[in-house]
């Protein structure tokens, strides 16, 4: 990180350095996004913050916290902002809606749509919109329109948008986002699926939506009418380990899981390479059915050897009816050219649940070991194909994932 003393002298060089870092990370792939990031003075949107933090490519800055200390608004990292703008493929003249304001990302979008385009940014928090308005004005982006409101209901009185870029973690896709999108429009949304987030670029597909790209991401959660509280089923004492469970998920038996942990322990190796962990994670969570959820364990339990390190940051776990469970591990194995995937399973049915999990690991390694192998569909409730679809249930529809 460059040490900076004088913002007036150094910010253009810092922007140029950030652009080349974002290019080398693969976050910026087009000249248009590179030019926008090089043009907007990011530091004017977080006055008083050290420039080296503002211009670090992969660093988010918290703008506001709730009374419990959780972030409710942040300046997202330039990395995720660039990735999402690349996914959006914004061209001059477009009308773009940004959900979640801050000013900086709206200014980047204003650069991309040019003088003939329009940018509207909506935030639920009037303190944030006021702040965003002031920052946009001071940076010379008076033409960005900033409004207060709950984006769950779209932006009343506005025509359809060519792009909707959502910058808060959504649990679902409210109908207003689809109806306020032009027929050939694109919605870019960080969508929460079974305890993980993927930023998905969707386009219209029949009565619903289909993804054109998706990537791992993380965002502050959506507030308002679309808010969703994820349930964490505490299994161990003091919440030392547990499952992250979605609305509508089966009821898991904490006592059965606790008993399984001290029962038989089985280790199995798949013989398959462990690669592209985020793609494999999505495959396991969506192909493993409702009994595949995210397992989390605290550091102390990993250090004591109760859980493998994979459980620390969260790992898909397959749970059987009697509480037996299996989760993914890895080891170095030159025979597979790097790491090999495997499982640890506990409980009376440990062998069975381990075999089922290993089959999934082998299936992914054989048929889908690449980026973008999934197509994520969204089928709204009430449409003609609603009942023909199996997938992850949401309030307004179903997420159905196909792998090719
Ligand atoms: C990560 S911040 C936005 C960052 C911003 N786009 C930037 O340029 O840095 C997420 C924002 O979403 C807002 N938000 C959360 N729920 C919302 C909702 N239902 N409608 C509109 N805004 C919402 C929060 O108040 C927060 O300011």
CSV table of C-alpha atoms and ligand atoms in Angstrom, one decimal:
chain,number,residue,atom,x,y,z
A,1,UNK,CA,0.0,0.0,0.0
A,2,UNK,CA,1.3,3.5,-0.9
A,3,UNK,CA,1.8,5.9,2.0
A,4,UNK,CA,0.1,9.2,1.1
A,5,UNK,CA,0.5,12.6,2.7
A,6,UNK,CA,-1.2,15.1,0.2
A,7,UNK,CA,-4.5,14.1,-1.3
A,8,UNK,CA,-4.5,17.0,-3.9
A,9,UNK,CA,-1.2,15.7,-5.4
A,10,UNK,CA,-1.6,12.0,-5.2
A,11,UNK,CA,-5.2,11.0,-5.9
A,12,UNK,CA,-4.9,10.8,-9.8
A,13,UNK,CA,-1.9,8.5,-9.4
A,14,UNK,CA,-3.7,6.5,-6.8
A,15,UNK,CA,-6.7,6.1,-9.1
A,16,UNK,CA,-4.4,5.0,-11.9
A,17,UNK,CA,-2.6,2.5,-9.6
A,18,UNK,CA,-6.0,1.2,-8.4
A,19,UNK,CA,-7.2,0.7,-12.0
A,20,UNK,CA,-4.1,-1.3,-13.0
A,21,UNK,CA,-4.5,-3.4,-9.8
A,22,UNK,CA,-8.2,-4.0,-10.6
A,23,UNK,CA,-7.2,-5.0,-14.1
A,24,UNK,CA,-4.6,-7.5,-12.9
A,25,UNK,CA,-7.1,-8.9,-10.4
A,26,UNK,CA,-9.5,-9.5,-13.4
A,27,UNK,CA,-12.1,-7.1,-11.8
A,28,UNK,CA,-11.8,-4.6,-14.6
A,29,UNK,CA,-11.9,-6.1,-18.1
A,30,UNK,CA,-13.1,-3.2,-20.3
A,31,UNK,CA,-11.7,0.2,-21.1
A,32,UNK,CA,-15.0,1.8,-20.4
A,33,UNK,CA,-15.0,0.7,-16.7
A,34,UNK,CA,-11.3,1.5,-16.4
A,35,UNK,CA,-12.0,5.1,-17.6
A,36,UNK,CA,-14.8,5.5,-15.2
A,37,UNK,CA,-12.8,4.3,-12.2
A,38,UNK,CA,-9.9,6.5,-13.3
A,39,UNK,CA,-12.2,9.5,-13.6
A,40,UNK,CA,-14.2,9.5,-10.3
A,41,UNK,CA,-12.3,10.9,-7.2
A,42,UNK,CA,-13.3,8.1,-4.8
A,43,UNK,CA,-11.9,10.0,-1.8
A,44,UNK,CA,-14.6,12.8,-2.2
A,45,UNK,CA,-17.2,10.2,-1.2
A,46,UNK,CA,-15.5,9.3,2.1
A,47,UNK,CA,-14.1,12.6,3.3
A,48,UNK,CA,-11.6,12.3,6.2
A,49,UNK,CA,-10.6,8.7,5.4
A,50,UNK,CA,-6.9,7.9,4.8
A,51,UNK,CA,-6.3,7.8,1.0
A,52,UNK,CA,-4.4,4.5,1.2
A,53,UNK,CA,-7.6,2.9,2.6
A,54,UNK,CA,-9.8,4.7,0.1
A,55,UNK,CA,-7.7,3.6,-2.9
A,56,UNK,CA,-6.9,0.0,-1.8
A,57,UNK,CA,-8.6,-2.1,-4.5
A,58,UNK,CA,-10.2,-4.7,-2.3
A,59,UNK,CA,-11.2,-2.6,0.8
A,60,UNK,CA,-14.7,-1.6,1.9
A,61,UNK,CA,-15.3,1.3,4.3
A,62,UNK,CA,-18.1,1.3,6.8
A,63,UNK,CA,-20.3,4.5,6.5
A,64,UNK,CA,-22.9,3.7,9.2
A,65,UNK,CA,-23.6,1.0,11.8
A,66,UNK,CA,-26.8,0.0,13.7
A,67,UNK,CA,-26.9,0.3,17.5
A,68,UNK,CA,-25.5,-3.3,17.8
A,69,UNK,CA,-22.5,-2.4,15.7
A,70,UNK,CA,-23.4,-4.1,12.5
A,71,UNK,CA,-22.7,-2.2,9.3
A,72,UNK,CA,-25.9,-0.9,7.6
A,73,UNK,CA,-24.1,1.2,4.9
A,74,UNK,CA,-20.7,1.1,3.4
A,75,UNK,CA,-18.5,2.2,0.5
A,76,UNK,CA,-18.2,-1.2,-1.2
A,77,UNK,CA,-14.7,-2.3,-2.3
A,78,UNK,CA,-13.7,-1.0,-5.7
A,79,UNK,CA,-13.2,-4.6,-6.7
A,80,UNK,CA,-16.8,-5.6,-6.3
A,81,UNK,CA,-18.0,-2.3,-7.7
A,82,UNK,CA,-15.9,-2.9,-10.8
A,83,UNK,CA,-17.0,-6.5,-11.2
A,84,UNK,CA,-20.7,-5.5,-11.0
A,85,UNK,CA,-20.2,-2.7,-13.5
A,86,UNK,CA,-18.6,-5.2,-15.9
A,87,UNK,CA,-21.5,-7.5,-15.3
A,88,UNK,CA,-23.9,-4.7,-16.1
A,89,UNK,CA,-22.4,-3.8,-19.5
A,90,UNK,CA,-23.7,-0.2,-19.2
A,91,UNK,CA,-23.4,1.9,-22.4
A,92,UNK,CA,-23.9,5.6,-23.1
A,93,UNK,CA,-27.5,6.8,-23.1
A,94,UNK,CA,-28.9,4.1,-20.8
A,95,UNK,CA,-31.2,4.8,-17.8
A,96,UNK,CA,-29.8,3.1,-14.7
A,97,UNK,CA,-31.2,2.6,-11.3
A,98,UNK,CA,-28.8,2.0,-8.4
A,99,UNK,CA,-30.4,0.5,-5.2
A,100,UNK,CA,-28.4,1.5,-2.2
A,101,UNK,CA,-26.8,5.0,-2.3
A,102,UNK,CA,-23.4,6.3,-1.3
A,103,UNK,CA,-22.6,8.5,-4.2
A,104,UNK,CA,-19.4,6.9,-5.5
A,105,UNK,CA,-20.9,4.0,-7.5
A,106,UNK,CA,-23.6,6.3,-8.9
A,107,UNK,CA,-20.9,8.6,-10.1
A,108,UNK,CA,-19.2,5.7,-11.8
A,109,UNK,CA,-22.5,4.8,-13.5
A,110,UNK,CA,-22.9,8.5,-14.5
A,111,UNK,CA,-19.5,8.3,-16.3
A,112,UNK,CA,-20.7,5.1,-18.1
A,113,UNK,CA,-24.1,6.4,-19.3
A,114,UNK,CA,-22.6,9.8,-20.3
A,115,UNK,CA,-24.4,13.1,-20.8
A,116,UNK,CA,-27.3,11.4,-22.7
A,117,UNK,CA,-28.0,8.8,-20.0
A,118,UNK,CA,-29.8,9.0,-16.6
A,119,UNK,CA,-28.9,7.7,-13.2
A,120,UNK,CA,-31.3,7.4,-10.3
A,121,UNK,CA,-30.1,6.2,-6.9
A,122,UNK,CA,-32.5,5.1,-4.1
A,123,UNK,CA,-31.7,4.5,-0.5
A,124,UNK,CA,-34.0,3.7,2.4
A,125,UNK,CA,-32.0,5.8,4.9
A,126,UNK,CA,-32.5,9.6,4.6
A,127,UNK,CA,-29.2,10.2,6.3
A,128,UNK,CA,-27.4,8.2,3.6
A,129,UNK,CA,-29.2,10.0,0.7
A,130,UNK,CA,-28.4,13.4,2.2
A,131,UNK,CA,-24.8,12.4,2.5
A,132,UNK,CA,-24.7,10.9,-1.0
A,133,UNK,CA,-26.3,14.1,-2.5
A,134,UNK,CA,-23.7,16.3,-0.8
A,135,UNK,CA,-20.8,14.1,-2.0
A,136,UNK,CA,-22.1,13.8,-5.6
A,137,UNK,CA,-22.5,17.6,-5.7
A,138,UNK,CA,-19.0,18.2,-4.4
A,139,UNK,CA,-17.6,15.8,-7.0
A,140,UNK,CA,-19.6,17.5,-9.9
A,141,UNK,CA,-22.3,14.8,-10.4
A,142,UNK,CA,-25.3,17.0,-9.8
A,143,UNK,CA,-27.2,15.2,-12.6
A,144,UNK,CA,-27.5,12.0,-10.6
A,145,UNK,CA,-31.0,11.9,-9.0
A,146,UNK,CA,-31.0,10.6,-5.4
A,147,UNK,CA,-34.3,9.6,-3.8
A,148,UNK,CA,-35.3,8.2,-0.4
A,149,UNK,CA,-37.5,5.1,-0.4
A,150,UNK,CA,-37.7,1.3,0.2
A,151,UNK,CA,-36.5,-0.2,-3.1
A,152,UNK,CA,-38.7,-3.3,-2.4
A,153,UNK,CA,-41.4,-1.2,-4.1
A,154,UNK,CA,-39.3,0.1,-7.0
A,155,UNK,CA,-39.1,3.9,-7.6
A,156,UNK,CA,-42.7,5.2,-8.0
A,157,UNK,CA,-43.2,7.6,-10.9
A,158,UNK,CA,-40.1,6.5,-12.8
A,159,UNK,CA,-40.1,4.8,-16.2
A,160,UNK,CA,-38.5,1.4,-16.8
A,161,UNK,CA,-34.7,1.2,-16.5
A,162,UNK,CA,-32.2,-0.4,-18.8
A,163,UNK,CA,-30.1,-1.6,-15.8
A,164,UNK,CA,-30.9,-2.0,-12.1
A,165,UNK,CA,-27.8,-2.4,-10.0
A,166,UNK,CA,-28.5,-3.5,-6.5
A,167,UNK,CA,-25.8,-2.7,-3.9
A,168,UNK,CA,-27.3,-4.3,-0.8
A,169,UNK,CA,-27.6,-8.0,-0.1
A,170,UNK,CA,-31.1,-9.2,-1.2
A,171,UNK,CA,-32.9,-12.3,-0.1
A,172,UNK,CA,-35.4,-12.2,-2.9
A,173,UNK,CA,-36.3,-10.4,-6.2
A,174,UNK,CA,-39.4,-8.3,-5.5
A,175,UNK,CA,-41.8,-8.0,-8.4
A,176,UNK,CA,-41.1,-4.2,-8.8
A,177,UNK,CA,-37.6,-4.9,-10.0
A,178,UNK,CA,-38.8,-7.1,-12.8
A,179,UNK,CA,-41.6,-4.7,-13.8
A,180,UNK,CA,-39.3,-1.6,-13.7
A,181,UNK,CA,-36.8,-3.3,-16.0
A,182,UNK,CA,-37.0,-2.8,-19.8
A,183,UNK,CA,-37.7,-5.9,-21.9
A,184,UNK,CA,-34.0,-6.2,-22.8
A,185,UNK,CA,-32.8,-4.9,-19.5
A,186,UNK,CA,-30.4,-6.4,-17.0
A,187,UNK,CA,-30.7,-6.7,-13.2
A,188,UNK,CA,-27.5,-7.1,-11.2
A,189,UNK,CA,-28.2,-8.3,-7.7
A,190,UNK,CA,-26.2,-9.8,-4.8
A,191,UNK,CA,-28.7,-12.6,-4.0
A,192,UNK,CA,-28.6,-14.6,-0.8
A,193,UNK,CA,-28.9,-18.3,-1.4
A,194,UNK,CA,-28.8,-20.8,1.4
A,195,UNK,CA,-26.5,-18.7,3.5
A,196,UNK,CA,-24.1,-17.6,0.7
A,197,UNK,CA,-24.2,-14.6,-1.7
A,198,UNK,CA,-23.7,-14.5,-5.4
A,199,UNK,CA,-23.9,-11.3,-7.4
A,200,UNK,CA,-26.0,-12.4,-10.4
A,201,UNK,CA,-26.6,-10.6,-13.6
A,202,UNK,CA,-30.2,-11.5,-14.7
A,203,UNK,CA,-32.0,-10.9,-18.0
A,204,UNK,CA,-35.7,-11.6,-18.7
A,205,UNK,CA,-36.4,-15.2,-19.7
A,206,UNK,CA,-40.1,-15.9,-20.4
A,207,UNK,CA,-42.1,-15.0,-17.4
A,208,UNK,CA,-39.0,-15.0,-15.2
A,209,UNK,CA,-35.3,-14.3,-15.2
A,210,UNK,CA,-32.2,-16.2,-16.2
A,211,UNK,CA,-28.6,-15.5,-15.3
A,212,UNK,CA,-25.9,-14.4,-17.8
A,213,UNK,CA,-23.2,-14.3,-15.1
A,214,UNK,CA,-22.6,-14.7,-11.4
A,215,UNK,CA,-19.8,-14.2,-8.9
A,216,UNK,CA,-19.1,-14.7,-5.2
A,217,UNK,CA,-19.7,-11.5,-3.2
A,218,UNK,CA,-20.8,-10.1,0.2
A,219,UNK,CA,-22.9,-7.0,1.0
A,220,UNK,CA,-24.6,-5.3,3.9
A,221,UNK,CA,-28.2,-6.7,4.2
A,222,UNK,CA,-31.3,-5.3,2.6
A,223,UNK,CA,-33.5,-3.4,5.1
A,224,UNK,CA,-37.2,-2.6,4.9
A,225,UNK,CA,-40.1,-4.8,3.6
A,226,UNK,CA,-37.7,-7.1,1.8
A,227,UNK,CA,-35.5,-7.7,4.9
A,228,UNK,CA,-34.8,-11.3,5.8
A,229,UNK,CA,-33.3,-12.6,9.0
A,230,UNK,CA,-31.3,-15.7,8.5
A,231,UNK,CA,-31.7,-18.2,11.3
A,232,UNK,CA,-28.6,-19.7,12.9
A,233,UNK,CA,-29.4,-23.0,14.6
A,234,UNK,CA,-26.9,-23.1,17.5
A,235,UNK,CA,-25.8,-26.6,18.1
A,236,UNK,CA,-22.8,-26.4,20.3
A,237,UNK,CA,-22.6,-24.7,23.7
A,238,UNK,CA,-22.2,-20.9,23.5
A,239,UNK,CA,-23.0,-21.1,19.8
A,240,UNK,CA,-19.6,-22.6,19.2
A,241,UNK,CA,-21.0,-24.4,16.1
A,242,UNK,CA,-24.2,-24.4,14.2
A,243,UNK,CA,-26.1,-24.3,10.9
A,244,UNK,CA,-27.2,-21.3,8.9
A,245,UNK,CA,-30.7,-22.0,7.9
A,246,UNK,CA,-33.0,-20.3,5.4
A,247,UNK,CA,-36.6,-19.5,5.7
A,248,UNK,CA,-38.6,-22.6,4.6
A,249,UNK,CA,-35.7,-25.0,5.4
A,250,UNK,CA,-36.4,-28.3,7.1
A,251,UNK,CA,-36.3,-28.4,10.9
A,252,UNK,CA,-32.9,-29.7,12.0
A,253,UNK,CA,-32.6,-31.5,15.3
A,254,UNK,CA,-29.8,-29.8,17.4
A,255,UNK,CA,-29.8,-32.6,19.9
A,256,UNK,CA,-29.3,-35.2,17.2
A,257,UNK,CA,-26.5,-33.2,15.6
A,258,UNK,CA,-24.7,-32.9,19.0
A,259,UNK,CA,-25.0,-36.6,19.6
A,260,UNK,CA,-23.7,-37.4,16.1
A,261,UNK,CA,-20.6,-35.3,16.7
A,262,UNK,CA,-19.4,-37.7,19.5
A,263,UNK,CA,-20.5,-40.8,17.6
A,264,UNK,CA,-18.5,-42.6,14.9
A,265,UNK,CA,-16.2,-40.4,12.7
A,266,UNK,CA,-15.6,-41.4,9.1
A,267,UNK,CA,-13.2,-39.8,6.7
A,268,UNK,CA,-13.5,-40.4,2.9
A,269,UNK,CA,-11.5,-39.0,0.0
A,270,UNK,CA,-13.0,-38.4,-3.4
A,271,UNK,CA,-10.0,-38.9,-5.6
A,272,UNK,CA,-11.1,-35.6,-7.4
A,273,UNK,CA,-9.3,-32.3,-7.5
A,274,UNK,CA,-10.5,-29.6,-5.1
A,275,UNK,CA,-10.6,-26.5,-7.3
A,276,UNK,CA,-12.8,-23.3,-7.7
A,277,UNK,CA,-14.2,-23.5,-4.1
A,278,UNK,CA,-17.0,-21.0,-4.7
A,279,UNK,CA,-18.3,-22.9,-7.7
A,280,UNK,CA,-18.2,-26.2,-5.9
A,281,UNK,CA,-19.9,-24.6,-2.8
A,282,UNK,CA,-22.8,-23.4,-5.0
A,283,UNK,CA,-23.1,-26.9,-6.6
A,284,UNK,CA,-23.1,-28.7,-3.3
A,285,UNK,CA,-25.7,-26.3,-1.7
A,286,UNK,CA,-28.0,-26.4,-4.7
A,287,UNK,CA,-27.6,-30.0,-5.7
A,288,UNK,CA,-27.5,-31.4,-2.2
A,289,UNK,CA,-31.2,-30.5,-1.7
A,290,UNK,CA,-32.9,-29.0,1.4
A,291,UNK,CA,-30.7,-31.1,3.8
A,292,UNK,CA,-27.5,-29.4,2.5
A,293,UNK,CA,-26.9,-26.2,4.4
A,294,UNK,CA,-24.0,-24.2,5.7
A,295,UNK,CA,-22.1,-25.3,8.8
A,296,UNK,CA,-20.0,-22.9,10.9
A,297,UNK,CA,-17.6,-23.7,13.8
A,298,UNK,CA,-15.6,-21.4,16.0
A,299,UNK,CA,-11.8,-21.3,15.9
A,300,UNK,CA,-11.5,-23.0,19.3
A,301,UNK,CA,-13.2,-26.1,18.0
A,302,UNK,CA,-11.0,-26.2,15.0
A,303,UNK,CA,-7.9,-25.8,17.1
A,304,UNK,CA,-9.1,-28.6,19.4
A,305,UNK,CA,-9.5,-30.8,16.3
A,306,UNK,CA,-13.2,-31.2,16.8
A,307,UNK,CA,-13.8,-29.7,13.3
A,308,UNK,CA,-11.6,-29.5,10.2
A,309,UNK,CA,-10.5,-25.9,9.2
A,310,UNK,CA,-13.0,-25.8,6.4
A,311,UNK,CA,-15.8,-25.3,9.0
A,312,UNK,CA,-14.3,-22.0,10.2
A,313,UNK,CA,-15.5,-19.9,7.3
A,314,UNK,CA,-18.5,-22.0,6.6
A,315,UNK,CA,-18.8,-25.2,4.6
A,316,UNK,CA,-21.8,-27.1,3.0
A,317,UNK,CA,-22.9,-29.9,5.4
A,318,UNK,CA,-25.3,-32.7,4.5
A,319,UNK,CA,-27.5,-33.7,7.4
A,320,UNK,CA,-29.5,-36.9,7.6
A,321,UNK,CA,-32.8,-37.4,9.5
A,322,UNK,CA,-31.0,-38.9,12.5
A,323,UNK,CA,-28.6,-36.0,12.8
A,324,UNK,CA,-25.6,-37.7,11.1
A,325,UNK,CA,-23.8,-35.2,9.0
A,326,UNK,CA,-20.9,-34.9,6.5
A,327,UNK,CA,-18.9,-31.8,5.4
A,328,UNK,CA,-16.1,-31.2,2.9
A,329,UNK,CA,-12.4,-31.2,3.7
A,330,UNK,CA,-9.3,-31.1,1.5
A,331,UNK,CA,-5.7,-32.4,1.5
A,332,UNK,CA,-2.7,-32.0,-0.7
A,333,UNK,CA,-2.4,-34.7,-3.3
A,334,UNK,CA,0.0,-34.4,-6.2
A,335,UNK,CA,-1.8,-37.2,-8.0
A,336,UNK,CA,-4.7,-34.9,-8.6
A,337,UNK,CA,-2.5,-31.9,-9.4
A,338,UNK,CA,-3.0,-30.0,-6.1
A,339,UNK,CA,-5.7,-30.5,-3.5
A,340,UNK,CA,-8.1,-33.3,-3.3
A,341,UNK,CA,-11.6,-33.0,-1.9
A,342,UNK,CA,-13.0,-35.4,0.7
A,343,UNK,CA,-15.4,-35.5,3.6
A,344,UNK,CA,-15.6,-36.0,7.4
A,345,UNK,CA,-18.8,-37.5,8.6
A,346,UNK,CA,-20.2,-38.1,12.1
A,347,UNK,CA,-23.1,-40.1,13.5
A,348,UNK,CA,-24.8,-43.4,13.3
A,349,UNK,CA,-25.3,-43.0,9.5
A,350,UNK,CA,-21.9,-41.5,8.9
A,351,UNK,CA,-20.9,-44.0,6.2
A,352,UNK,CA,-24.0,-43.4,4.2
A,353,UNK,CA,-24.0,-39.6,4.4
A,354,UNK,CA,-20.3,-39.6,3.6
A,355,UNK,CA,-20.8,-41.7,0.4
A,356,UNK,CA,-23.7,-39.4,-0.7
A,357,UNK,CA,-21.4,-36.4,-0.2
A,358,UNK,CA,-18.5,-37.9,-2.0
A,359,UNK,CA,-20.7,-38.8,-5.0
A,360,UNK,CA,-21.6,-35.0,-5.2
A,361,UNK,CA,-17.9,-34.1,-5.1
A,362,UNK,CA,-17.1,-36.5,-7.9
A,363,UNK,CA,-20.1,-35.5,-9.9
A,364,UNK,CA,-19.0,-31.8,-9.8
A,365,UNK,CA,-15.3,-32.7,-10.6
A,366,UNK,CA,-16.4,-34.9,-13.5
A,367,UNK,CA,-19.1,-32.7,-15.1
A,368,UNK,CA,-18.9,-29.1,-14.0
A,369,UNK,CA,-15.3,-28.0,-12.9
A,370,UNK,CA,-15.3,-24.6,-14.4
A,371,UNK,CA,-16.5,-21.0,-13.8
A,372,UNK,CA,-20.0,-20.2,-14.8
A,373,UNK,CA,-21.3,-23.7,-15.2
A,374,UNK,CA,-24.6,-22.8,-13.5
A,375,UNK,CA,-27.5,-21.0,-15.0
A,376,UNK,CA,-29.5,-19.4,-12.2
A,377,UNK,CA,-33.2,-19.0,-13.0
A,378,UNK,CA,-35.8,-17.1,-11.2
A,379,UNK,CA,-39.4,-18.2,-11.6
A,380,UNK,CA,-42.0,-15.8,-10.1
A,381,UNK,CA,-44.9,-17.1,-8.1
A,382,UNK,CA,-48.2,-17.1,-9.9
A,383,UNK,CA,-46.8,-17.8,-13.4
A,384,UNK,CA,-47.8,-20.8,-15.5
A,385,UNK,CA,-44.6,-22.8,-14.8
A,386,UNK,CA,-44.6,-22.0,-11.1
A,387,UNK,CA,-45.6,-25.6,-10.0
A,388,UNK,CA,-43.3,-27.3,-12.5
A,389,UNK,CA,-40.2,-25.9,-10.8
A,390,UNK,CA,-38.1,-27.4,-8.0
A,391,UNK,CA,-35.6,-25.1,-6.4
A,392,UNK,CA,-34.9,-22.8,-3.5
A,393,UNK,CA,-38.2,-21.2,-2.4
A,394,UNK,CA,-38.3,-17.5,-2.0
A,395,UNK,CA,-41.2,-15.1,-1.0
A,396,UNK,CA,-42.0,-14.0,-4.6
A,397,UNK,CA,-40.7,-16.9,-6.6
A,398,UNK,CA,-38.3,-19.8,-6.8
A,399,UNK,CA,-34.6,-19.9,-7.6
A,400,UNK,CA,-33.9,-22.9,-9.9
A,401,UNK,CA,-30.3,-23.7,-10.9
A,402,UNK,CA,-29.3,-25.9,-13.8
A,403,UNK,CA,-25.7,-27.0,-14.4
A,404,UNK,CA,-24.1,-27.6,-17.8
B,1,LIG,C1,-23.3,-1.1,0.4
B,1,LIG,S1,-24.3,0.3,0.7
B,1,LIG,C2,-24.4,1.1,-0.8
B,1,LIG,C3,-23.1,1.5,-1.4
B,1,LIG,C4,-23.2,2.5,-2.5
B,1,LIG,N1,-23.8,2.0,-3.7
B,1,LIG,C5,-21.8,3.1,-2.9
B,1,LIG,O1,-21.7,3.7,-3.9
B,1,LIG,O2,-20.9,3.0,-2.1
B,1,LIG,C6,-25.9,-0.4,0.8
B,1,LIG,C7,-27.0,0.6,1.0
B,1,LIG,O3,-28.3,0.0,0.8
B,1,LIG,C8,-29.2,0.7,1.5
B,1,LIG,N2,-30.5,-0.1,1.6
B,1,LIG,C9,-30.7,-1.2,2.4
B,1,LIG,N3,-31.9,-1.7,2.2
B,1,LIG,C10,-32.5,-0.8,1.3
B,1,LIG,C11,-33.8,-0.8,0.7
B,1,LIG,N4,-34.8,-1.7,1.0
B,1,LIG,N5,-34.0,0.2,-0.2
B,1,LIG,C12,-33.1,1.1,-0.5
B,1,LIG,N6,-31.9,1.1,0.0
B,1,LIG,C13,-31.6,0.1,0.9
B,1,LIG,C14,-28.5,0.9,2.9
B,1,LIG,O4,-29.1,2.0,3.6
B,1,LIG,C15,-27.1,1.2,2.4
B,1,LIG,O5,-26.8,2.6,2.4
